[in-house]
Every structure is written in C-alpha cells, then in structure tokens.
Short mmCIF file of C-alpha atoms and ligand atoms in Angstrom, two decimals:
data_model
loop_
_atom_site.label_atom_id
_atom_site.label_comp_id
_atom_site.label_asym_id
_atom_site.label_seq_id
_atom_site.Cartn_x
_atom_site.Cartn_y
_atom_site.Cartn_z
CA UNK A 220 0.00 0.00 0.00
CA UNK A 221 2.91 2.41 0.58
CA UNK A 222 3.90 2.03 -3.11
CA UNK A 223 0.36 2.92 -4.05
CA UNK A 224 0.42 6.04 -1.87
CA UNK A 225 3.72 7.06 -3.47
CA UNK A 226 2.08 6.70 -6.87
CA UNK A 227 -0.82 8.92 -5.78
CA UNK A 228 1.66 11.50 -4.49
CA UNK A 229 3.69 11.51 -7.68
CA UNK A 230 0.59 11.75 -9.88
CA UNK A 231 -0.76 14.65 -7.80
CA UNK A 232 2.33 16.69 -6.90
CA UNK A 233 2.10 19.66 -4.54
CA UNK A 234 -1.30 18.67 -3.14
CA UNK A 235 -0.62 17.70 0.50
CA UNK A 236 -4.29 17.91 1.61
CA UNK A 237 -5.29 15.43 -1.10
CA UNK A 238 -2.41 13.10 -0.13
CA UNK A 239 -3.53 13.29 3.51
CA UNK A 240 -7.16 12.41 2.72
CA UNK A 241 -6.03 9.62 0.39
CA UNK A 242 -3.57 8.11 2.89
CA UNK A 243 -6.21 7.82 5.60
CA UNK A 244 -8.56 5.94 3.28
CA UNK A 245 -5.85 3.76 1.72
CA UNK A 246 -4.73 2.61 5.18
CA UNK A 247 -8.18 1.88 6.56
CA UNK A 248 -9.68 0.09 3.56
CA UNK A 249 -6.65 -2.22 3.17
CA UNK A 250 -8.34 -5.09 5.08
CA UNK A 251 -11.38 -4.81 2.80
CA UNK A 252 -9.19 -5.12 -0.30
CA UNK A 253 -7.38 -8.08 1.26
CA UNK A 254 -10.65 -9.85 1.98
CA UNK A 255 -12.47 -9.09 -1.27
CA UNK A 256 -10.28 -9.45 -4.36
CA UNK A 257 -12.89 -7.87 -6.67
CA UNK A 258 -11.97 -4.38 -5.46
CA UNK A 259 -8.32 -4.78 -6.47
CA UNK A 260 -9.24 -6.52 -9.74
CA UNK A 261 -11.47 -3.59 -10.72
CA UNK A 262 -8.87 -1.02 -9.56
CA UNK A 263 -11.54 0.68 -7.48
CA UNK A 264 -9.22 2.70 -5.26
CA UNK A 265 -7.17 3.87 -8.26
CA UNK A 266 -10.39 4.98 -9.97
CA UNK A 267 -11.83 6.64 -6.87
CA UNK A 268 -8.68 8.71 -6.47
CA UNK A 269 -8.87 10.08 -10.01
CA UNK A 270 -11.56 12.78 -10.47
CA UNK A 271 -14.03 11.91 -13.23
CA UNK A 272 -13.67 15.52 -14.31
CA UNK A 273 -11.75 18.55 -13.04
CA UNK A 274 -12.97 21.81 -14.53
CA UNK A 275 -10.94 24.99 -14.17
CA UNK A 276 -12.05 28.35 -15.52
CA UNK A 277 -11.36 32.08 -15.47
CA UNK A 278 -13.71 34.34 -13.55
CA UNK A 279 -13.50 37.96 -14.64
CA UNK A 280 -15.48 40.67 -12.85
CA UNK A 281 -15.43 44.42 -12.17
CA UNK A 282 -14.84 45.75 -8.66
CA UNK A 283 -16.42 48.92 -7.29
CA UNK A 284 -13.52 51.01 -8.59
CA UNK A 285 -14.23 49.77 -12.11
CA UNK A 286 -11.05 47.74 -12.08
CA UNK A 287 -11.05 44.36 -13.78
CA UNK A 288 -10.43 41.46 -11.39
CA UNK A 289 -9.42 37.93 -12.38
CA UNK A 290 -10.00 34.84 -10.24
CA UNK A 291 -9.85 31.10 -10.75
CA UNK A 292 -12.99 28.98 -10.51
CA UNK A 293 -13.18 25.19 -10.30
CA UNK A 294 -15.50 22.23 -10.08
CA UNK A 295 -14.23 18.76 -9.25
CA UNK A 296 -16.68 16.03 -10.29
CA UNK A 297 -15.10 13.24 -8.32
CA UNK A 298 -17.42 10.25 -8.45
CA UNK A 299 -20.88 9.87 -9.96
CA UNK A 300 -21.42 6.16 -9.24
CA UNK A 301 -24.38 6.52 -6.88
CA UNK A 302 -26.02 9.76 -8.01
CA UNK A 303 -25.53 13.25 -9.46
CA UNK A 304 -22.36 14.94 -8.21
CA UNK A 305 -23.11 16.82 -5.00
CA UNK A 306 -21.01 19.03 -2.79
CA UNK A 307 -20.35 22.58 -1.76
CA UNK A 308 -18.58 25.58 -3.25
CA UNK A 309 -15.80 27.25 -1.27
CA UNK A 310 -14.76 30.88 -1.81
CA UNK A 311 -11.46 31.42 -0.02
CA UNK A 312 -8.03 32.67 -1.17
CA UNK A 313 -6.49 29.28 -0.28
CA UNK A 314 -8.62 27.38 -2.82
CA UNK A 315 -6.62 25.38 -5.38
CA UNK A 316 -7.14 21.93 -6.96
CA UNK A 317 -5.45 20.05 -4.07
CA UNK A 318 -7.95 21.35 -1.50
CA UNK A 319 -10.93 20.75 -3.76
CA UNK A 320 -9.76 17.22 -4.61
CA UNK A 321 -9.42 16.35 -0.92
CA UNK A 322 -12.87 17.78 -0.25
CA UNK A 323 -14.48 16.06 -3.24
CA UNK A 324 -12.83 12.73 -2.33
CA UNK A 325 -14.14 12.92 1.25
CA UNK A 326 -17.52 14.09 -0.06
CA UNK A 327 -17.87 10.88 -2.09
CA UNK A 328 -17.66 8.77 1.09
CA UNK A 329 -19.80 11.17 3.12
CA UNK A 330 -22.58 11.24 0.56
CA UNK A 331 -22.58 7.44 0.37
CA UNK A 332 -22.87 7.27 4.17
CA UNK A 333 -26.05 9.37 4.14
CA UNK A 334 -27.83 6.52 2.34
CA UNK A 335 -29.08 8.96 -0.30
CA UNK A 336 -28.32 8.74 -4.04
CA UNK A 337 -25.64 11.45 -4.16
CA UNK A 338 -22.30 11.35 -6.00
CA UNK A 339 -19.30 13.35 -4.80
CA UNK A 340 -18.17 16.78 -6.00
CA UNK A 341 -16.74 20.06 -4.78
CA UNK A 342 -15.88 23.42 -6.26
CA UNK A 343 -15.13 27.02 -5.57
CA UNK A 344 -12.79 29.87 -6.31
CA UNK A 345 -9.74 31.64 -4.89
CA UNK A 346 -11.97 34.70 -4.39
CA UNK A 347 -11.75 36.35 -0.96
CA UNK A 348 -15.19 37.61 0.10
CA UNK A 349 -13.69 39.47 3.10
CA UNK A 350 -13.95 43.23 2.75
CA UNK A 351 -15.91 43.04 -0.51
CA UNK A 352 -19.08 45.06 -0.88
CA UNK A 353 -22.46 43.44 -1.43
CA UNK A 354 -22.35 44.52 -5.09
CA UNK A 355 -18.88 43.06 -5.61
CA UNK A 356 -19.94 39.73 -4.12
CA UNK A 357 -22.98 39.71 -6.41
CA UNK A 358 -20.96 40.46 -9.54
CA UNK A 359 -18.40 37.81 -8.64
CA UNK A 360 -21.10 35.18 -8.02
CA UNK A 361 -22.80 36.02 -11.32
CA UNK A 362 -19.60 35.79 -13.33
CA UNK A 363 -18.54 32.57 -11.57
CA UNK A 364 -21.91 30.94 -12.15
CA UNK A 365 -22.21 32.07 -15.77
CA UNK A 366 -19.33 29.69 -16.48
CA UNK A 367 -20.18 26.97 -13.94
CA UNK A 368 -23.69 26.53 -15.38
CA UNK A 369 -22.19 24.79 -18.41
CA UNK A 370 -21.28 21.83 -16.21
CA UNK A 371 -24.02 21.60 -13.54
CA UNK A 372 -27.77 21.02 -13.29
CA UNK A 373 -30.33 19.36 -11.04
CA UNK A 374 -29.74 15.87 -12.52
CA UNK A 375 -26.04 16.41 -13.25
CA UNK A 376 -24.25 18.17 -10.43
CA UNK A 377 -25.84 20.16 -7.61
CA UNK A 378 -23.57 22.62 -5.75
CA UNK A 379 -24.26 24.12 -2.30
CA UNK A 380 -22.40 26.27 0.24
CA UNK A 381 -19.13 25.78 2.09
CA UNK A 382 -16.61 28.26 3.53
CA UNK A 383 -17.39 31.75 2.20
CA UNK A 384 -20.56 30.61 0.46
CA UNK A 385 -23.82 30.92 2.38
CA UNK A 386 -27.41 31.92 1.68
CA UNK A 387 -26.44 35.24 0.12
CA UNK A 388 -24.06 33.73 -2.47
CA UNK A 389 -26.41 30.81 -3.23
CA UNK A 390 -29.13 33.41 -3.92
CA UNK A 391 -27.02 35.29 -6.46
CA UNK A 392 -25.94 32.05 -8.16
CA UNK A 393 -29.48 30.68 -8.26
CA UNK A 394 -30.66 33.96 -9.81
CA UNK A 395 -28.06 33.54 -12.54
CA UNK A 396 -29.04 29.91 -13.05
CA UNK A 397 -32.67 30.88 -13.58
CA UNK A 398 -31.77 33.73 -15.91
CA UNK A 399 -29.48 31.63 -18.11
CA UNK A 400 -31.50 28.40 -18.14
CA UNK A 401 -35.02 29.92 -18.10
CA UNK A 402 -35.93 27.14 -15.65
CA UNK A 403 -36.80 27.03 -11.98
CA UNK A 404 -35.09 23.77 -10.93
CA UNK A 405 -33.26 22.66 -7.81
CA UNK A 406 -29.89 23.38 -9.42
CA UNK A 407 -28.36 24.45 -6.11
CA UNK A 408 -29.18 23.60 -2.50
CA UNK A 409 -29.15 25.91 0.49
CA UNK A 410 -31.72 28.10 -1.24
CA UNK A 411 -33.98 30.43 0.74
CA UNK A 412 -37.05 28.68 2.14
CA UNK A 413 -39.33 31.06 0.21
CA UNK A 414 -37.86 29.96 -3.15
CA UNK A 415 -37.29 26.22 -3.18
CA UNK A 416 -35.05 25.80 -0.16
CA UNK A 417 -35.63 23.27 2.59
CA UNK A 418 -36.48 24.16 6.13
CA UNK A 419 -33.58 23.22 8.43
CA UNK A 420 -30.86 23.18 5.73
CA UNK A 421 -29.17 26.16 7.39
CA UNK A 422 -29.09 24.39 10.75
CA UNK A 423 -28.46 20.87 9.46
CA UNK A 424 -24.66 20.52 9.55
CA UNK A 425 -24.22 21.82 13.10
CA UNK A 426 -27.32 20.06 14.42
CA UNK A 427 -26.33 16.82 12.71
CA UNK A 428 -22.86 17.02 14.21
CA UNK A 429 -24.28 17.26 17.71
CA UNK A 430 -26.82 14.48 17.04
CA UNK A 431 -23.91 12.29 15.95
CA UNK A 432 -22.03 13.14 19.16
CA UNK A 433 -25.18 12.38 21.17
CA UNK A 434 -25.15 8.90 19.63
CA UNK A 435 -21.47 8.46 20.50
CA UNK A 436 -22.06 9.52 24.11
CA UNK A 437 -25.03 7.14 24.33
CA UNK A 438 -22.67 4.21 23.68
CA UNK A 439 -21.15 5.12 27.08
CA UNK A 440 -24.57 5.73 28.70
CA UNK A 441 -23.74 9.42 28.72
CA UNK A 442 -25.29 12.64 27.37
CA UNK A 443 -24.60 16.37 26.90
CA UNK A 444 -25.94 17.56 30.26
CA UNK A 445 -23.51 20.09 31.77
CA UNK A 446 -20.70 19.08 29.41
CA UNK A 447 -18.30 21.93 28.69
CA UNK A 448 -17.85 22.13 24.93
CA UNK A 449 -15.11 23.78 22.87
CA UNK A 450 -16.21 24.95 19.43
CA UNK A 451 -13.98 26.56 16.81
CA UNK A 452 -15.25 28.68 13.93
CA UNK A 453 -18.18 31.08 14.08
CA UNK A 454 -19.75 30.43 10.68
CA UNK A 455 -22.66 28.26 9.64
CA UNK A 456 -21.46 24.98 11.18
CA UNK A 457 -20.15 26.45 14.45
CA UNK A 458 -23.24 28.58 15.10
CA UNK A 459 -25.63 25.67 14.80
CA UNK A 460 -23.39 23.27 16.70
CA UNK A 461 -23.45 25.78 19.58
CA UNK A 462 -27.24 26.07 19.28
CA UNK A 463 -27.84 22.31 19.45
CA UNK A 464 -25.35 21.87 22.33
CA UNK A 465 -27.48 24.41 24.22
CA UNK A 466 -30.70 22.55 23.36
CA UNK A 467 -29.22 19.37 24.81
CA UNK A 468 -28.05 20.96 28.07
CA UNK A 469 -24.33 21.37 27.26
CA UNK A 470 -22.22 24.46 27.87
CA UNK A 471 -20.40 25.88 24.82
CA UNK A 472 -17.60 28.22 25.91
CA UNK A 473 -15.61 29.16 22.78
CA UNK A 474 -15.98 30.41 19.19
CA UNK A 475 -13.33 31.62 16.74
CA UNK A 476 -12.50 33.03 13.34
CA UNK A 477 -9.25 33.11 11.42
CA UNK A 478 -7.98 36.02 13.56
CA UNK A 479 -8.54 34.53 17.01
CA UNK A 480 -10.94 33.00 19.52
CA UNK A 481 -13.16 34.06 22.40
CA UNK A 482 -13.47 32.13 25.66
CA UNK A 483 -16.58 32.77 27.71
CA UNK A 484 -16.24 30.83 30.93
CA UNK A 485 -19.85 31.57 31.86
CA UNK A 486 -21.00 29.91 28.67
CA UNK A 487 -22.38 31.15 25.35
CA UNK A 488 -26.15 31.20 25.91
CA UNK A 489 -28.92 31.72 23.32
CA UNK A 490 -28.75 35.50 23.65
CA UNK A 491 -25.00 35.59 23.13
CA UNK A 492 -25.35 33.19 20.22
CA UNK A 493 -27.90 35.56 18.63
CA UNK A 494 -25.24 38.28 18.93
CA UNK A 495 -22.66 36.04 17.18
CA UNK A 496 -25.12 35.20 14.39
CA UNK A 497 -25.91 38.88 13.78
CA UNK A 498 -22.22 39.82 13.99
CA UNK A 499 -21.06 37.18 11.50
CA UNK A 500 -24.06 36.81 9.17
CA UNK A 501 -25.35 40.40 8.90
CA UNK A 502 -22.60 42.75 10.06
CA UNK A 503 -19.83 40.49 8.73
CA UNK A 504 -17.71 41.53 11.71
CA UNK A 505 -14.93 39.78 13.62
CA UNK A 506 -15.37 37.49 16.66
CA UNK A 507 -13.15 39.86 18.65
CA UNK A 508 -16.18 42.18 18.95
CA UNK A 509 -17.84 39.62 21.26
CA UNK A 510 -15.66 40.73 24.19
CA UNK A 511 -16.69 44.37 23.75
CA UNK A 512 -20.30 43.28 24.20
CA UNK A 513 -19.59 40.63 26.86
CA UNK A 514 -16.52 41.82 28.82
CA UNK A 515 -16.46 38.71 31.03
CA UNK A 516 -15.16 36.81 27.99
CA UNK A 517 -11.54 36.94 26.85
CA UNK A 518 -10.11 37.23 23.34
CA UNK A 519 -6.94 35.48 22.13
CA UNK A 520 -5.16 36.06 18.82
CA UNK A 521 -4.55 33.02 16.62
CA UNK A 522 -1.09 31.52 16.73
CA UNK A 523 0.82 30.07 13.80
CA UNK A 524 -0.78 26.85 12.58
CA UNK A 525 2.23 24.72 13.60
CA UNK A 526 1.99 25.94 17.20
CA UNK A 527 -0.56 24.84 19.78
CA UNK A 528 -3.83 26.77 19.71
CA UNK A 529 -4.81 27.89 23.23
CA UNK A 530 -8.46 27.21 22.35
CA UNK A 531 -7.75 23.47 22.55
CA UNK A 532 -5.98 23.86 25.90
CA UNK A 533 -9.11 24.78 27.84
CA UNK A 534 -10.45 22.08 30.13
CA UNK A 535 -13.59 20.57 28.60
CA UNK A 536 -15.35 17.27 27.97
CA UNK A 537 -16.21 17.75 24.28
CA UNK A 538 -14.49 19.51 21.38
CA UNK A 539 -15.98 20.41 17.99
CA UNK A 540 -13.56 21.85 15.44
CA UNK A 541 -15.86 23.62 12.95
CA UNK A 542 -13.56 26.02 11.05
CA UNK A 543 -11.21 24.45 8.51
CA UNK A 544 -8.78 21.66 7.58
CA UNK A 545 -5.77 20.90 9.80
CA UNK A 546 -6.78 23.40 12.47
CA UNK A 547 -6.04 20.94 15.31
CA UNK A 548 -2.51 19.50 15.39
CA UNK A 549 -0.72 16.84 17.44
CA UNK A 550 0.17 19.29 20.23
CA UNK A 551 -3.46 20.40 20.47
CA UNK A 552 -4.56 16.76 20.64
CA UNK A 553 -2.06 16.14 23.46
CA UNK A 554 -3.43 19.14 25.36
CA UNK A 555 -7.01 17.96 24.94
CA UNK A 556 -6.14 14.46 26.13
CA UNK A 557 -4.14 15.77 29.10
CA UNK A 558 -7.14 17.88 30.10
CA UNK A 559 -9.43 14.83 30.01
CA UNK A 560 -11.38 15.34 26.78
CA UNK A 561 -13.98 12.61 26.23
CA UNK A 562 -15.24 13.34 22.73
CA UNK A 563 -14.00 15.10 19.59
CA UNK A 564 -16.54 15.53 16.79
CA UNK A 565 -15.34 16.98 13.49
CA UNK A 566 -17.71 19.62 12.12
CA UNK A 567 -15.20 20.91 9.59
CA UNK A 568 -13.73 18.70 6.86
CA UNK A 569 -10.43 17.12 8.01
CA UNK A 570 -9.80 19.57 10.89
CA UNK A 571 -7.48 17.14 12.70
CA UNK A 572 -4.06 16.38 11.27
CA UNK A 573 -3.22 12.69 10.83
CA UNK A 574 -0.93 12.86 13.89
CA UNK A 575 -3.69 14.41 16.00
CA UNK A 576 -6.13 11.65 14.99
CA UNK A 577 -3.60 8.97 15.87
CA UNK A 578 -3.09 10.48 19.31
CA UNK A 579 -6.77 10.78 20.20
CA UNK A 580 -7.62 7.29 18.95
CA UNK A 581 -4.65 5.82 20.86
CA UNK A 582 -6.03 7.49 23.98
CA UNK A 583 -9.55 6.07 23.56
CA UNK A 584 -11.22 9.43 22.98
CA UNK A 585 -14.57 9.14 21.17
CA UNK A 586 -13.55 10.62 17.82
CA UNK A 587 -15.71 11.09 14.72
CA UNK A 588 -14.34 12.06 11.29
CA UNK A 589 -16.04 14.92 9.43
CA UNK A 590 -17.14 12.67 6.60
CA UNK A 591 -19.45 10.97 9.10
CA UNK A 592 -20.32 13.62 11.67
CA UNK A 593 -20.77 16.63 9.35
CA UNK A 594 -22.85 14.66 6.82
CA UNK A 595 -26.09 16.19 8.11
CA UNK A 596 -25.61 19.21 5.85
CA UNK A 597 -25.37 17.30 2.61
CA UNK A 598 -28.04 14.85 3.77
CA UNK A 599 -30.43 17.76 4.18
CA UNK A 600 -29.31 19.05 0.79
CA UNK A 601 -30.41 15.65 -0.52
CA UNK A 602 -33.75 16.15 1.20
CA UNK A 603 -33.97 19.61 -0.43
CA UNK A 604 -33.36 17.99 -3.84
CA UNK A 605 -36.13 15.45 -3.23
CA UNK A 606 -38.54 18.24 -2.30
CA UNK A 607 -37.57 20.13 -5.47
CA UNK A 608 -38.07 17.03 -7.65
CA UNK A 609 -41.50 16.24 -6.21
CA UNK A 610 -42.69 19.79 -5.55
CA UNK A 611 -43.95 18.90 -2.09
CA UNK A 612 -42.37 20.37 1.02
CA UNK A 613 -41.69 19.05 4.52
CA UNK A 614 -42.13 20.78 7.87
CA UNK A 615 -39.14 21.62 10.08
CA UNK A 616 -40.07 18.78 12.37
CA UNK A 617 -40.19 16.29 9.50
CA UNK A 618 -36.78 17.36 8.19
CA UNK A 619 -35.29 17.36 11.69
CA UNK A 620 -36.61 13.84 12.32
CA UNK A 621 -35.10 12.61 9.05
CA UNK A 622 -31.82 14.29 9.95
CA UNK A 623 -31.76 12.57 13.36
CA UNK A 624 -32.51 9.23 11.70
CA UNK A 625 -29.77 9.69 9.10
CA UNK A 626 -27.15 10.66 11.72
CA UNK A 627 -28.07 7.62 13.82
CA UNK A 628 -27.86 5.44 10.72
CA UNK A 629 -24.39 6.75 9.86
CA UNK A 630 -23.26 6.31 13.45
CA UNK A 631 -24.40 2.69 13.55
CA UNK A 632 -23.05 1.89 10.07
CA UNK A 633 -19.61 3.22 11.05
CA UNK A 634 -19.48 1.08 14.18
CA UNK A 635 -20.72 -2.00 12.32
CA UNK A 636 -18.23 -1.66 9.46
CA UNK A 637 -15.39 -0.98 11.90
CA UNK A 638 -16.19 -4.09 13.89
CA UNK A 639 -16.48 -6.31 10.81
CA UNK A 640 -12.97 -5.39 9.67
CA UNK A 641 -11.19 -5.45 13.04
CA UNK A 642 -11.30 -1.76 13.95
CA UNK A 643 -13.70 -2.01 16.89
CA UNK A 644 -14.97 1.41 18.03
CA UNK A 645 -12.95 3.29 15.37
CA UNK A 646 -15.42 5.62 13.63
CA UNK A 647 -12.79 6.84 11.15
CA UNK A 648 -12.06 3.35 9.84
CA UNK A 649 -15.77 2.50 9.89
CA UNK A 650 -16.74 5.60 7.87
CA UNK A 651 -14.07 4.91 5.26
CA UNK A 652 -14.98 1.24 4.93
CA UNK A 653 -18.78 1.70 4.83
CA UNK A 654 -18.54 4.56 2.32
CA UNK A 655 -15.99 2.70 0.20
CA UNK A 656 -18.04 -0.50 -0.09
CA UNK A 657 -21.19 1.33 -1.15
CA UNK A 658 -19.46 3.33 -3.91
CA UNK A 659 -17.20 0.45 -4.97
CA UNK A 660 -20.08 -1.98 -5.46
CA UNK A 661 -21.94 0.58 -7.58
CA UNK A 662 -18.83 1.13 -9.70
CA UNK A 663 -18.38 -2.59 -10.29
CA UNK A 664 -22.05 -3.02 -11.20
CA UNK A 665 -21.78 -0.23 -13.78
CA UNK A 666 -18.73 -1.69 -15.56
CA UNK A 667 -15.38 -0.32 -16.63
CA UNK A 668 -16.30 3.28 -17.46
P1 NDP B 947 -18.33 29.63 7.05
O1 NDP B 947 -17.71 30.39 5.93
O2 NDP B 947 -19.73 29.90 7.42
O3 NDP B 947 -17.45 29.78 8.36
C1 NDP B 947 -16.12 29.40 8.36
C2 NDP B 947 -15.52 29.70 9.72
O4 NDP B 947 -14.23 29.11 9.80
C3 NDP B 947 -15.33 31.17 9.96
O5 NDP B 947 -15.42 31.42 11.33
C4 NDP B 947 -13.93 31.39 9.43
O6 NDP B 947 -13.27 32.54 9.95
C5 NDP B 947 -13.24 30.14 9.89
N1 NDP B 947 -12.12 29.85 8.99
C6 NDP B 947 -12.19 29.71 7.64
N2 NDP B 947 -10.98 29.49 7.12
C7 NDP B 947 -10.14 29.50 8.16
C8 NDP B 947 -8.75 29.33 8.27
N3 NDP B 947 -7.98 29.12 7.19
N4 NDP B 947 -8.22 29.40 9.52
C9 NDP B 947 -8.99 29.63 10.61
N5 NDP B 947 -10.32 29.80 10.55
C10 NDP B 947 -10.87 29.74 9.36
O7 NDP B 947 -18.12 28.09 6.65
P2 NDP B 947 -18.89 26.81 7.22
O8 NDP B 947 -19.25 27.00 8.64
O9 NDP B 947 -19.91 26.45 6.24
O10 NDP B 947 -17.73 25.70 7.08
C11 NDP B 947 -16.86 25.39 8.15
C12 NDP B 947 -16.27 24.00 7.93
O11 NDP B 947 -17.33 23.04 7.87
C13 NDP B 947 -15.49 23.82 6.62
O12 NDP B 947 -14.45 22.88 6.84
C14 NDP B 947 -16.53 23.20 5.68
O13 NDP B 947 -15.91 22.49 4.64
C15 NDP B 947 -17.26 22.31 6.65
N6 NDP B 947 -18.61 21.89 6.28
C16 NDP B 947 -19.58 22.80 5.97
C17 NDP B 947 -20.85 22.36 5.66
C18 NDP B 947 -21.97 23.30 5.40
O14 NDP B 947 -23.10 22.82 5.22
N7 NDP B 947 -21.77 24.60 5.38
C19 NDP B 947 -21.16 20.93 5.59
C20 NDP B 947 -20.10 20.06 5.99
C21 NDP B 947 -18.87 20.55 6.31
P3 NDP B 947 -13.07 33.84 9.03
O15 NDP B 947 -14.41 34.50 9.01
O16 NDP B 947 -12.02 34.63 9.70
O17 NDP B 947 -12.64 33.34 7.68
O1 2IT B 948 -18.79 19.61 3.01
C1 2IT B 948 -20.02 19.53 2.83
O2 2IT B 948 -20.61 18.45 3.03
C2 2IT B 948 -20.75 20.71 2.40
N1 2IT B 948 -20.14 21.77 2.28
C3 2IT B 948 -22.21 20.62 2.09
C4 2IT B 948 -22.43 20.05 0.72
C5 2IT B 948 -23.86 20.08 0.22
O3 2IT B 948 -24.00 19.76 -0.96
O4 2IT B 948 -24.80 20.38 0.96
#
C-alpha cells in the first residue's frame, strides 16, 4: 500500500491535503481489499482517487472602482457512481485543486454514508469575500456561475455552500441559473425557504454534528448535560453546533475566526449566540467584537498553525472543530487528552491532522471524522433535492426527524463496518470502509467506465 500512496503523491504533486485524505482511506480500507479481491481486480481505489472531471475556468469581474479582477474557478466532479455529483462551493483565497480534490474525495464517502443517491463533487474559487461590498460579491457570483452553469444542473451536479458561500451567495448564483436556463429547478441547495429551499438546511450541519455526538455519548450511557464544549469557527457549522449543544443541556464556551478565539467561561447562551449570528451573518464583523459586548469573555489572537492553539488547551469534555482543515494539530490533541477530553466531533472537513487523529484514537477518545459527523448538511441538501423534484415540502419537524434518523444510521453503520474489519470502536475506519463498499459496489455493477 505504501507504493500505491507514493504513486498517488507523484501523480498529484504539490497537493498535501489530497495526499492526507487519500492516505487515511488507503490505510483503513486495506483489510477490505485483502478480503475481497474484486476491489483490487477492478482497480476501485485507483479509480476513486482520479476525479471523473476537473474543470478549471477564469472568472472575470469588475470591482467597485471599475477595475477588472481575475479569479480562478473550479468544479471537481469526483465520483458519480451513486447519483448526481453533490457538494459545496468554497470561496477562499487558499482554494486550489489540491484542497478541492481532498474535499471532493471525502464528499464521495460522506454522501454514500447518508444513504441517499448522491455522488461526490466540490468546487469554488480563490476569491476572498472578506472586505468586498455586497455589489462586488454579487458580480463575482454572477460571473462565476455564468461559467459553472455549463457543467451543472439538477440531474447532473448540484452545488451548495461551504466556507465563504452561504445563503447570500447561493441566492445570487441561483438567480443567474434561472436567468441563463429559463428554468426554476433545484440546481443548487441551500436556497432560501421562500424559493425552493428546505427548512432546516441552514441548521443541518451543526445540528447533525451534535446528534452524531449524542449517539457516540449514548454508547457510554452518557449525554450532553452540563458538558463543557469547545467549538472553533463562528460560521454556519459552528453557530448551529453551539445552538444544538445548548438545546441538549451542554455548555459551549468558545468560538473563533481566522484572527482569534473568544473564551466565555460563563457559557455562550442563546442571547449571546444571537449576537454572534448577527455579527457574522449580517454585520460580517470579527469574533473579537464579542468581548466588547460581553466583557467577562476573553479574546486570544490566533497563533501560527504549527503551534498549539490555546483554544484546545481549555479544560472541557467535548471539542468540535468547525472552522477548517488541519486546524487541530498533534500538540493540540495532546493538550485535549491531558485535560481529560472525552469526545471530539469533526464539524469541519479534516480539521485534525493525521498525527492528531492517531493520538486521540490511541487514547480512547470518542472521535468522529467529518465525513461521518458533518454529513447532516449534505443529507439535508439531498432532502432539499427530493422536495424540489417532487414539488412537495416538509415541515421543520419532519426534516429534523429525518436528519436525526440519518445521523443515527451513519453512526451505527460506522461502528458496524469498523467491527467487521477489526477496527472495533474506530469511527474513522468504519466511515471509510462503509462509504468505500457502497461506492465500490456501484462502480463494479456499472462496468469499466
Ligand atoms: P463559514 O464560511 O460559514 O465559516 C467558516 C468559519 O471558519 C469562519 O469562522 C472562518 O473565519 C473560519 N475559517 C475559515 N478558514 C479559516 C482558516 N484558514 N483558519 C482559521 N479559521 C478559518 O463556513 P462553514 O461553517 O460552512 O464551514 C466550516 C467548515 O465546515 C469547513 O471545513 C466546511 O468544509 C465544513 N462543512 C460545511 C458544511 C456546510 O453545510 N456549510 C457541511 C459540511 C462541512 P473567518 O471568518 O475569519 O474566515
Ligand atoms: O462539506 C459539505 O458536506 C458541504 N459543504 C455541504 C455540501 C452540500 O451539498 O450540501
């Protein structure tokens, strides 16, 4: 298997995030390949690690000073074996093919785990929405989508949000889709509930993450009551993770952005959360402003990514990294373990480095990989697609109940697959194996294509 990883590295040079995501899967599915020769015979892993299509395009737009701006847009259509490509769009200056390939690869497994007919994809642009005016964001989204529309559609590939892409950006892109196609179809998910969106999609990733953690705690006859919870990020996933922790009686004490984090020892309650939502979603401010409003909290600047982050050195029972990839390193994992952490649930995609994962698993922490525990977002996107196809809409309660059921299903499938292949209690191995088998069997059934 190490030769195979070297081959993947040499075929995809300069893409460390993709290598990292690939290595984790290659290592954990090895026993499946050893047991079932058909997967090697059909070169399933080789095929899964090669995007079916990688589209790269120029995005040209005019800023408010009438200067021409040029960005790069992408869509990675990774694997369409079990359904139309599905996955978010990320607008962030760090976006390049290596990040999108890691995200699209993980998305393929995640979407399979939901039990819904969704293939894996991801896209985005190296556009930085920070500091841009409303009009600039709109013009960028319109120009980006005017090109992307050539490759997507409600039965082909259905994008949604991710970092830097929320309801506002989906609105501008959906407007462009309608204008260019003359059709009102569910071409994107995360739409407003008044125009084809699903109730609960906004909440789904964060809520689903906490439902998944609730299932993990239940295996130890435990629950969220009075558990101190560390959350990083302050965007869509973090906000709704904090909200659901509160619903279940836990005590969230942190939130962050790329500049730093706040620590509120008294706990972030519903009122304080409403302040964070308004600050980040409407005012587009920085998390630092929380301490001006609530002086009992403290603010800490972010350290370099190879140093320990003081956020993960606060004593707590649960930790939910909900910002970005590789935000929690080996040193952070050591600090969490030393302070007695019981559970780490990934809300972001690949927030723990490989060394951090190894350390927490070795120390018997309940640990869930993002491809399992953040699947509630895409699952609810799948539910949005079904509502768009049929034209009939569900209540919040109905969507929430489906979400709970799907998260429980993923939880149980991970444990079952892990046990079958000798990784008892290892959710990471279980998620990789269960997702792999589902996609692999579909690929074999559909022939060498
Ligand atoms: P948002 O854009 O709403 O929020 C992102 C948050 O993470 C912000 O607080 C942002 O801070 C912070 N952040 C972003 N990049 C960095 C960085 N390089 N270093 C430190 N902090 C950073 O995105 P989401 O909440 O939607 O996404 C968060 C994570 O969850 C991502 O990993 C995403 O892939 C994943 N995810 C999202 C889903 C969804 O439905 N939205 C579904 C499943 C996973 P700042 O404002 O300073 O940039
Ligand atoms: O990483 C993810 O699962 C997402 N950003 C959500 C994808 C989706 O299509 O809802």
